[in-house]
Short mmCIF file of C-alpha atoms in Angstrom, two decimals:
data_model
loop_
_atom_site.label_atom_id
_atom_site.label_comp_id
_atom_site.label_asym_id
_atom_site.label_seq_id
_atom_site.Cartn_x
_atom_site.Cartn_y
_atom_site.Cartn_z
CA UNK A 21 -34.79 0.90 7.23
CA UNK A 22 -35.51 0.71 10.97
CA UNK A 23 -33.63 2.90 13.43
CA UNK A 24 -32.17 -0.24 14.99
CA UNK A 25 -30.86 -1.51 11.66
CA UNK A 26 -29.37 1.88 10.89
CA UNK A 27 -27.72 2.03 14.31
CA UNK A 28 -26.24 -1.43 13.87
CA UNK A 29 -24.81 -0.42 10.53
CA UNK A 30 -23.24 2.69 12.03
CA UNK A 31 -21.74 0.64 14.87
CA UNK A 32 -20.39 -1.91 12.39
CA UNK A 33 -18.80 0.86 10.37
CA UNK A 34 -17.09 2.18 13.50
CA UNK A 35 -15.39 -1.14 14.29
CA UNK A 36 -12.36 -0.16 12.24
CA UNK A 37 -12.03 2.96 14.39
CA UNK A 38 -12.12 0.85 17.55
CA UNK A 39 -9.00 -0.89 16.27
CA UNK A 40 -7.10 2.38 16.48
CA UNK A 41 -7.76 2.55 20.17
CA UNK A 42 -7.07 -1.11 20.94
CA UNK A 43 -3.65 -1.00 19.29
CA UNK A 44 -2.16 1.54 21.66
CA UNK A 45 -3.07 4.66 19.70
CA UNK A 46 -4.16 7.39 22.08
CA UNK A 47 -7.02 9.03 20.23
CA UNK A 48 -9.66 8.84 22.94
CA UNK A 49 -11.73 10.90 23.32
CA UNK A 50 -11.93 11.57 19.60
CA UNK A 51 -14.14 12.69 16.74
CA UNK A 52 -14.95 10.20 13.99
CA UNK A 53 -16.65 11.35 10.80
CA UNK A 54 -17.33 9.32 7.68
CA UNK A 55 -19.04 9.46 4.30
CA UNK A 56 -19.62 6.03 2.77
CA UNK A 57 -21.76 3.87 0.56
CA UNK A 58 -22.66 0.43 1.86
CA UNK A 59 -24.92 -2.38 0.79
CA UNK A 60 -27.84 -3.32 3.03
CA UNK A 61 -27.45 -6.65 4.78
CA UNK A 62 -29.57 -9.25 6.51
CA UNK A 63 -31.31 -10.81 3.52
CA UNK A 64 -30.80 -14.31 2.08
CA UNK A 65 -29.45 -12.85 -1.17
CA UNK A 66 -26.67 -10.87 0.52
CA UNK A 67 -23.88 -13.03 -0.85
CA UNK A 68 -20.71 -11.18 -1.87
CA UNK A 69 -17.28 -12.45 -2.84
CA UNK A 70 -15.38 -9.24 -3.38
CA UNK A 71 -15.24 -5.57 -4.28
CA UNK A 72 -13.28 -3.61 -6.89
CA UNK A 73 -12.58 0.14 -6.96
CA UNK A 74 -10.20 2.79 -8.24
CA UNK A 75 -9.57 5.73 -5.90
CA UNK A 76 -7.54 8.93 -6.18
CA UNK A 77 -4.69 9.39 -3.70
CA UNK A 78 -4.01 12.73 -2.00
CA UNK A 79 -1.52 14.22 0.42
CA UNK A 80 -2.34 16.49 3.35
CA UNK A 81 -0.26 17.84 6.20
CA UNK A 82 -1.93 16.25 9.20
CA UNK A 83 -1.00 16.53 12.83
CA UNK A 84 -0.51 13.72 15.36
CA UNK A 85 -3.96 12.72 16.52
CA UNK A 86 -5.48 13.25 13.07
CA UNK A 87 -6.14 10.48 10.58
CA UNK A 88 -7.72 10.41 7.10
CA UNK A 89 -8.56 7.43 4.92
CA UNK A 90 -10.28 6.18 1.80
CA UNK A 91 -11.03 2.48 1.71
CA UNK A 92 -13.08 -0.45 0.57
CA UNK A 93 -14.12 -3.28 2.81
CA UNK A 94 -15.89 -6.61 2.75
CA UNK A 95 -17.67 -7.73 5.90
CA UNK A 96 -19.93 -10.31 7.49
CA UNK A 97 -22.11 -9.41 10.44
CA UNK A 98 -22.19 -12.95 11.77
CA UNK A 99 -25.01 -13.63 14.20
CA UNK A 100 -25.50 -9.93 14.89
CA UNK A 101 -23.34 -9.79 18.00
CA UNK A 102 -20.44 -7.36 17.83
CA UNK A 103 -18.04 -10.19 18.68
CA UNK A 104 -19.03 -12.06 15.51
CA UNK A 105 -18.30 -9.21 13.09
CA UNK A 106 -15.74 -10.24 10.40
CA UNK A 107 -14.15 -7.63 8.13
CA UNK A 108 -11.31 -6.91 5.70
CA UNK A 109 -10.30 -3.38 4.68
CA UNK A 110 -7.91 -2.11 2.06
CA UNK A 111 -7.17 1.46 1.08
CA UNK A 112 -4.89 4.40 1.71
CA UNK A 113 -4.57 6.52 4.80
CA UNK A 114 -2.59 9.42 6.21
CA UNK A 115 -1.75 8.56 9.80
CA UNK A 116 1.15 10.57 11.29
CA UNK A 117 0.91 8.96 14.72
CA UNK A 118 1.56 5.57 13.19
CA UNK A 119 4.11 6.27 10.46
CA UNK A 120 5.83 9.40 11.69
CA UNK A 121 5.01 11.26 8.48
CA UNK A 122 2.08 12.84 6.69
CA UNK A 123 2.26 10.81 3.50
CA UNK A 124 -0.48 8.49 2.24
CA UNK A 125 0.22 4.82 2.88
CA UNK A 126 -1.34 1.69 1.42
CA UNK A 127 -2.91 -0.29 4.24
CA UNK A 128 -4.93 -3.35 5.10
CA UNK A 129 -6.83 -4.29 8.23
CA UNK A 130 -8.83 -7.29 9.41
CA UNK A 131 -10.79 -8.72 12.32
CA UNK A 132 -13.01 -11.70 13.05
CA UNK A 133 -14.52 -10.47 16.32
CA UNK A 134 -15.23 -6.77 15.89
CA UNK A 135 -11.67 -5.96 17.02
CA UNK A 136 -12.34 -7.26 20.51
CA UNK A 137 -9.29 -9.53 20.49
CA UNK A 138 -8.25 -10.19 16.88
CA UNK A 139 -7.06 -8.23 13.89
CA UNK A 140 -4.58 -5.50 13.12
CA UNK A 141 -3.27 -3.10 10.54
CA UNK A 142 -0.97 -4.33 7.80
CA UNK A 143 1.31 -7.08 9.09
CA UNK A 144 1.38 -6.02 12.74
CA UNK A 145 0.09 -9.45 13.70
CA UNK A 146 -0.21 -12.82 11.95
CA UNK A 147 -2.85 -12.45 9.27
CA UNK A 148 -1.97 -10.87 5.94
CA UNK A 149 0.39 -13.05 3.91
CA UNK A 150 2.50 -11.08 1.43
CA UNK A 151 2.83 -12.62 -2.04
CA UNK A 152 6.31 -13.35 -3.35
CA UNK A 153 7.49 -10.51 -5.57
CA UNK A 154 4.62 -8.22 -4.60
CA UNK A 155 5.07 -4.68 -5.89
CA UNK A 156 4.01 -3.17 -2.56
CA UNK A 157 3.48 -4.20 1.04
CA UNK A 158 0.81 -2.94 3.42
CA UNK A 159 2.24 0.09 5.19
CA UNK A 160 4.33 1.32 2.25
CA UNK A 161 4.02 4.97 1.25
CA UNK A 162 2.27 5.83 -2.02
CA UNK A 163 3.88 8.39 -4.28
CA UNK A 164 3.44 10.57 -6.21
CA UNK A 165 0.04 11.89 -5.15
CA UNK A 166 -2.66 13.82 -6.97
CA UNK A 167 -2.10 17.53 -7.52
CA UNK A 168 -5.33 19.46 -7.10
CA UNK A 169 -6.45 21.82 -8.59
CA UNK A 170 -3.95 21.36 -11.41
CA UNK A 171 -5.62 18.13 -12.48
CA UNK A 172 -2.79 15.63 -12.08
CA UNK A 173 -4.65 12.63 -10.73
CA UNK A 174 -2.79 9.66 -9.27
CA UNK A 175 -4.89 6.65 -8.35
CA UNK A 176 -4.75 3.15 -6.97
CA UNK A 177 -6.99 0.29 -8.01
CA UNK A 178 -7.85 -2.26 -5.35
CA UNK A 179 -9.63 -5.58 -5.44
CA UNK A 180 -10.48 -7.70 -2.43
CA UNK A 181 -11.84 -11.04 -3.57
CA UNK A 182 -12.37 -14.55 -2.35
CA UNK A 183 -10.40 -17.12 -4.33
CA UNK A 184 -12.79 -19.87 -5.36
CA UNK A 185 -10.22 -22.65 -5.11
CA UNK A 186 -8.45 -21.84 -1.84
CA UNK A 187 -11.16 -19.79 -0.15
CA UNK A 188 -8.54 -17.20 0.85
CA UNK A 189 -9.28 -13.49 0.49
CA UNK A 190 -6.81 -11.95 -1.95
CA UNK A 191 -5.85 -8.28 -2.13
CA UNK A 192 -4.92 -6.83 -5.53
CA UNK A 193 -3.20 -3.46 -5.91
CA UNK A 194 -2.30 -1.30 -8.91
CA UNK A 195 -0.87 2.23 -9.06
CA UNK A 196 -2.27 3.91 -12.17
CA UNK A 197 -2.40 0.40 -13.59
CA UNK A 198 -4.19 -2.94 -13.63
CA UNK A 199 -4.01 -4.43 -10.12
CA UNK A 200 -1.94 -7.51 -9.35
CA UNK A 201 -2.08 -9.79 -6.32
CA UNK A 202 0.02 -8.52 -3.41
CA UNK A 203 -1.09 -10.96 -0.75
CA UNK A 204 -3.99 -12.64 0.97
CA UNK A 205 -5.84 -13.25 4.20
CA UNK A 206 -6.13 -17.00 4.79
CA UNK A 207 -9.63 -18.41 5.01
CA UNK A 208 -8.68 -19.92 8.36
CA UNK A 209 -8.45 -16.45 9.95
CA UNK A 210 -12.18 -15.99 9.79
CA UNK A 211 -15.42 -17.47 11.01
CA UNK A 212 -18.26 -16.05 8.91
CA UNK A 213 -16.04 -14.54 6.21
CA UNK A 214 -14.60 -18.00 5.66
CA UNK A 215 -17.61 -18.58 3.41
CA UNK A 216 -18.70 -15.23 2.01
CA UNK A 217 -19.37 -11.58 2.85
CA UNK A 218 -22.83 -10.17 3.45
CA UNK A 219 -21.95 -6.48 3.20
CA UNK A 220 -19.70 -4.31 1.04
CA UNK A 221 -18.76 -0.68 1.65
CA UNK A 222 -16.48 2.08 0.40
CA UNK A 223 -15.86 5.72 1.19
CA UNK A 224 -13.85 8.05 3.38
CA UNK A 225 -13.35 8.58 7.10
CA UNK A 226 -11.46 11.03 9.30
CA UNK A 227 -10.47 11.04 12.97
CA UNK A 228 -9.23 13.78 15.29
CA UNK A 229 -8.66 14.40 18.97
CA UNK A 230 -11.84 15.87 20.38
CA UNK A 231 -10.01 19.11 21.14
CA UNK A 232 -9.03 19.49 17.48
CA UNK A 233 -10.95 19.79 14.22
CA UNK A 234 -11.16 16.93 11.74
CA UNK A 235 -8.67 16.86 8.84
CA UNK A 236 -9.56 16.95 5.15
CA UNK A 237 -11.20 13.90 3.62
CA UNK A 238 -10.29 12.84 0.08
CA UNK A 239 -8.87 15.82 -1.81
CA UNK A 240 -10.16 18.28 0.76
CA UNK A 241 -12.83 19.56 -1.63
CA UNK A 242 -16.56 18.92 -1.42
CA UNK A 243 -18.01 16.69 -4.15
CA UNK A 244 -19.74 19.66 -5.76
CA UNK A 245 -16.28 20.80 -6.84
CA UNK A 246 -16.59 18.20 -9.58
CA UNK A 247 -14.18 15.57 -10.82
CA UNK A 248 -10.66 16.95 -11.00
CA UNK A 249 -11.12 18.79 -7.72
CA UNK A 250 -13.14 16.39 -5.59
CA UNK A 251 -11.87 12.90 -4.79
CA UNK A 252 -13.50 10.00 -6.58
CA UNK A 253 -14.19 6.30 -6.54
CA UNK A 254 -14.44 4.90 -10.07
CA UNK A 255 -14.59 1.47 -11.69
CA UNK A 256 -16.74 0.26 -8.82
CA UNK A 257 -17.61 -3.39 -9.18
CA UNK A 258 -19.04 -6.30 -7.19
CA UNK A 259 -17.15 -9.57 -7.61
CA UNK A 260 -19.10 -12.79 -7.87
CA UNK A 261 -18.22 -16.31 -6.75
CA UNK A 262 -16.44 -16.98 -10.06
CA UNK A 263 -14.19 -13.94 -9.66
CA UNK A 264 -15.98 -11.82 -12.26
CA UNK A 265 -16.55 -8.12 -11.57
CA UNK A 266 -19.91 -6.54 -12.39
CA UNK A 267 -20.07 -2.71 -12.49
CA UNK A 268 -22.14 -1.09 -9.74
CA UNK A 269 -24.76 0.87 -11.65
CA UNK A 270 -27.49 1.14 -9.00
CA UNK A 271 -27.06 3.40 -6.01
CA UNK A 272 -26.26 2.09 -2.52
CA UNK A 273 -27.46 3.58 0.77
CA UNK A 274 -25.14 6.22 2.23
CA UNK A 275 -23.99 6.98 5.75
CA UNK A 276 -22.77 10.55 6.24
CA UNK A 277 -22.14 11.73 9.78
CA UNK A 278 -21.82 15.47 9.08
CA UNK A 279 -22.54 16.80 5.61
CA UNK A 280 -21.29 20.24 6.62
CA UNK A 281 -17.76 18.84 6.64
CA UNK A 282 -17.78 15.80 4.34
CA UNK A 283 -20.15 14.28 1.81
CA UNK A 284 -20.49 11.50 -0.78
CA UNK A 285 -22.55 11.63 -3.97
CA UNK A 286 -24.88 8.97 -5.37
CA UNK A 287 -23.30 6.27 -7.52
CA UNK A 288 -23.51 7.12 -11.21
CA UNK A 289 -22.08 4.76 -13.83
CA UNK A 290 -19.95 2.89 -11.28
CA UNK A 291 -18.46 6.08 -9.84
CA UNK A 292 -19.02 8.68 -7.15
CA UNK A 293 -17.36 11.72 -5.60
CA UNK A 294 -16.69 12.21 -1.90
CA UNK A 295 -14.77 14.26 0.64
CA UNK A 296 -14.63 17.67 2.21
CA UNK A 297 -12.38 20.18 3.92
CA UNK A 298 -12.94 18.90 7.43
CA UNK A 299 -13.07 21.31 10.30
CA UNK A 300 -15.67 19.38 12.30
CA UNK A 301 -15.47 19.66 16.08
CA UNK A 302 -17.66 18.22 18.84
#
């Protein structure tokens, strides 16, 4: 991979962080750290129609100006310009400055121009359409949470997939259960994602004011703590054009900004561990 390609991937990954700052959240200057897996992109065979994952949910006492998330996202890099970047995210985050609490919340986010002028969290702007009778809405708190190290794991299963008939991108959510559709992003919201995605990614990220240290990622334990202590992604699957999910058995490239604070393991049998205690400062 060339340095330029790597840099572009890092910049693309940071687009979701830019949204924090363009929505009136005063986190600048700030520290952003992440540990993710993502598919390469740029080839003619990079055609994706969705991603499936189960992730543990944890609670941490964060301070205003700190933010911690685990998420999956489907993206299209458009013509390579930042303004053509299309993306959908779904996951859980702890974000005291937004919600006024330190609980994990289910969230979604989207953009069609690298967050230059479009996109938002949850239903802050026209975009995500909630399904009638949905069990949860973006922004709702998730409870209970996993209890580490006692081994009580609570998890959510998410699917983001393109409906073959309508072309809309549906979000499925399940709490310790099979996911059901909770809403969708209309095809008309997007430019390049209107047809397909050309990159998939999943992992964790944390943010903090530059004067403060980063909060815990995942469970707050490094992956070498093993399953039951470290946070995990399991049941990882790529969704094809027909809506079928194929387990991810081969490893994806990783992007880890600071392995002294957070890390993510290789994919093994459609699963991986990630996270760390935080404490990074710059």
